[in-house]
PDB file of C-alpha atoms in Angstrom:
ATOM      1  CA  UNK Z  15       0.000   0.000   0.000  1.00  0.00           C
ATOM      2  CA  UNK Z  16       1.306   3.439  -0.905  1.00  0.00           C
ATOM      3  CA  UNK Z  17       2.184   6.130   1.568  1.00  0.00           C
ATOM      4  CA  UNK Z  18      -0.655   8.416   0.550  1.00  0.00           C
ATOM      5  CA  UNK Z  19      -3.548   5.966   0.634  1.00  0.00           C
ATOM      6  CA  UNK Z  20      -4.817   6.792   4.135  1.00  0.00           C
ATOM      7  CA  UNK Z  21      -8.292   8.206   4.539  1.00  0.00           C
ATOM      8  CA  UNK Z  22      -8.993  11.110   6.907  1.00  0.00           C
ATOM      9  CA  UNK Z  23     -10.508   8.775   9.499  1.00  0.00           C
ATOM     10  CA  UNK Z  24      -7.387   6.566   9.508  1.00  0.00           C
ATOM     11  CA  UNK Z  25      -4.957   9.451   9.852  1.00  0.00           C
ATOM     12  CA  UNK Z  26      -6.756  11.089  12.786  1.00  0.00           C
ATOM     13  CA  UNK Z  27      -7.315  14.271  10.784  1.00  0.00           C
ATOM     14  CA  UNK Z  28     -10.415  16.357  11.343  1.00  0.00           C
ATOM     15  CA  UNK Z  29     -13.203  15.710   8.845  1.00  0.00           C
ATOM     16  CA  UNK Z  30     -13.570  18.176   5.999  1.00  0.00           C
ATOM     17  CA  UNK Z  31     -16.497  20.588   6.419  1.00  0.00           C
ATOM     18  CA  UNK Z  32     -19.486  20.245   4.093  1.00  0.00           C
ATOM     19  CA  UNK Z  33     -19.458  22.461   1.041  1.00  0.00           C
ATOM     20  CA  UNK Z  34     -22.022  24.897   2.380  1.00  0.00           C
ATOM     21  CA  UNK Z  35     -22.021  28.684   2.561  1.00  0.00           C
ATOM     22  CA  UNK Z  36     -19.783  28.639   5.670  1.00  0.00           C
ATOM     23  CA  UNK Z  37     -17.313  25.985   4.496  1.00  0.00           C
ATOM     24  CA  UNK Z  38     -14.405  28.417   4.078  1.00  0.00           C
ATOM     25  CA  UNK Z  39     -15.053  29.902   7.522  1.00  0.00           C
ATOM     26  CA  UNK Z  40     -15.161  26.459   9.181  1.00  0.00           C
ATOM     27  CA  UNK Z  41     -11.932  25.463   7.423  1.00  0.00           C
ATOM     28  CA  UNK Z  42     -10.100  28.474   8.919  1.00  0.00           C
ATOM     29  CA  UNK Z  43     -11.385  27.755  12.436  1.00  0.00           C
ATOM     30  CA  UNK Z  44      -9.943  24.241  12.613  1.00  0.00           C
ATOM     31  CA  UNK Z  45      -6.866  23.970  14.858  1.00  0.00           C
ATOM     32  CA  UNK Z  46      -3.433  23.580  13.262  1.00  0.00           C
ATOM     33  CA  UNK Z  47      -2.631  19.884  12.740  1.00  0.00           C
ATOM     34  CA  UNK Z  48      -5.877  18.996  14.559  1.00  0.00           C
ATOM     35  CA  UNK Z  49      -4.325  19.728  17.981  1.00  0.00           C
ATOM     36  CA  UNK Z  50      -6.977  21.213  20.279  1.00  0.00           C
ATOM     37  CA  UNK Z  51      -4.955  21.103  23.515  1.00  0.00           C
ATOM     38  CA  UNK Z  52      -1.216  21.560  23.949  1.00  0.00           C
ATOM     39  CA  UNK Z  53       1.326  22.272  26.673  1.00  0.00           C
ATOM     40  CA  UNK Z  54       4.548  24.261  26.646  1.00  0.00           C
ATOM     41  CA  UNK Z  55       7.385  24.502  29.203  1.00  0.00           C
ATOM     42  CA  UNK Z  56       7.026  27.607  31.395  1.00  0.00           C
ATOM     43  CA  UNK Z  57      10.711  28.429  30.912  1.00  0.00           C
ATOM     44  CA  UNK Z  58      10.725  27.815  27.146  1.00  0.00           C
ATOM     45  CA  UNK Z  59      12.749  25.224  25.285  1.00  0.00           C
ATOM     46  CA  UNK Z  60      11.946  21.728  24.105  1.00  0.00           C
ATOM     47  CA  UNK Z  61       8.971  20.013  25.737  1.00  0.00           C
ATOM     48  CA  UNK Z  62      10.837  16.770  26.521  1.00  0.00           C
ATOM     49  CA  UNK Z  63      13.648  18.465  28.460  1.00  0.00           C
ATOM     50  CA  UNK Z  64      13.379  19.141  32.188  1.00  0.00           C
ATOM     51  CA  UNK Z  65      10.168  17.093  32.754  1.00  0.00           C
ATOM     52  CA  UNK Z  66       9.958  18.243  36.381  1.00  0.00           C
ATOM     53  CA  UNK Z  67       9.409  21.931  35.483  1.00  0.00           C
ATOM     54  CA  UNK Z  68       5.912  23.532  35.313  1.00  0.00           C
ATOM     55  CA  UNK Z  69       3.987  23.583  32.017  1.00  0.00           C
ATOM     56  CA  UNK Z  70       1.643  26.168  30.518  1.00  0.00           C
ATOM     57  CA  UNK Z  71      -1.603  24.624  29.256  1.00  0.00           C
ATOM     58  CA  UNK Z  72      -3.204  26.048  26.098  1.00  0.00           C
ATOM     59  CA  UNK Z  73      -6.458  25.266  24.289  1.00  0.00           C
ATOM     60  CA  UNK Z  74      -7.658  26.202  20.785  1.00  0.00           C
ATOM     61  CA  UNK Z  75     -10.653  28.598  20.872  1.00  0.00           C
ATOM     62  CA  UNK Z  76     -11.339  28.713  17.139  1.00  0.00           C
ATOM     63  CA  UNK Z  77      -8.843  31.462  16.359  1.00  0.00           C
ATOM     64  CA  UNK Z  78      -5.755  31.156  18.589  1.00  0.00           C
ATOM     65  CA  UNK Z  79      -4.395  29.084  21.468  1.00  0.00           C
ATOM     66  CA  UNK Z  80      -5.408  30.664  24.785  1.00  0.00           C
ATOM     67  CA  UNK Z  81      -3.862  29.899  28.188  1.00  0.00           C
ATOM     68  CA  UNK Z  82      -6.149  27.853  30.424  1.00  0.00           C
ATOM     69  CA  UNK Z  83      -3.885  26.934  33.342  1.00  0.00           C
ATOM     70  CA  UNK Z  84      -0.641  25.376  34.485  1.00  0.00           C
ATOM     71  CA  UNK Z  85       0.551  21.891  35.347  1.00  0.00           C
ATOM     72  CA  UNK Z  86       3.260  21.074  37.892  1.00  0.00           C
ATOM     73  CA  UNK Z  87       5.198  18.736  35.571  1.00  0.00           C
ATOM     74  CA  UNK Z  88       5.245  16.970  32.209  1.00  0.00           C
ATOM     75  CA  UNK Z  89       3.220  13.945  33.342  1.00  0.00           C
ATOM     76  CA  UNK Z  90       0.360  16.110  34.635  1.00  0.00           C
ATOM     77  CA  UNK Z  91       0.389  18.160  31.408  1.00  0.00           C
ATOM     78  CA  UNK Z  92       0.192  15.019  29.258  1.00  0.00           C
ATOM     79  CA  UNK Z  93      -2.690  13.689  31.367  1.00  0.00           C
ATOM     80  CA  UNK Z  94      -4.584  16.986  30.873  1.00  0.00           C
ATOM     81  CA  UNK Z  95      -3.848  16.881  27.143  1.00  0.00           C
ATOM     82  CA  UNK Z  96      -5.387  13.388  26.843  1.00  0.00           C
ATOM     83  CA  UNK Z  97      -8.425  14.096  29.048  1.00  0.00           C
ATOM     84  CA  UNK Z  98     -11.785  14.587  27.269  1.00  0.00           C
ATOM     85  CA  UNK Z  99     -12.861  18.110  26.349  1.00  0.00           C
ATOM     86  CA  UNK Z 100     -15.675  19.714  28.301  1.00  0.00           C
ATOM     87  CA  UNK Z 101     -18.625  20.861  26.135  1.00  0.00           C
TER      88      UNK Z 101
END
């Protein structure tokens, strides 16, 4: 099987919006690379270095990533990242 034969559902990508009057708007509001939640080290740098340092938690709001809290370390940040989104 070729490299490019995956469907959107297999790759984990967000589904394409219907071709309605707001399709272009919905396309722009999707998060980059389908990542809704992310964490960044409070002191900057690579996320895998210094796992004991605090992390800044960010969530996609439809336009930009906004800060939503902090986590004491990398493990807590990864657990928050995997937790289900609240409606």
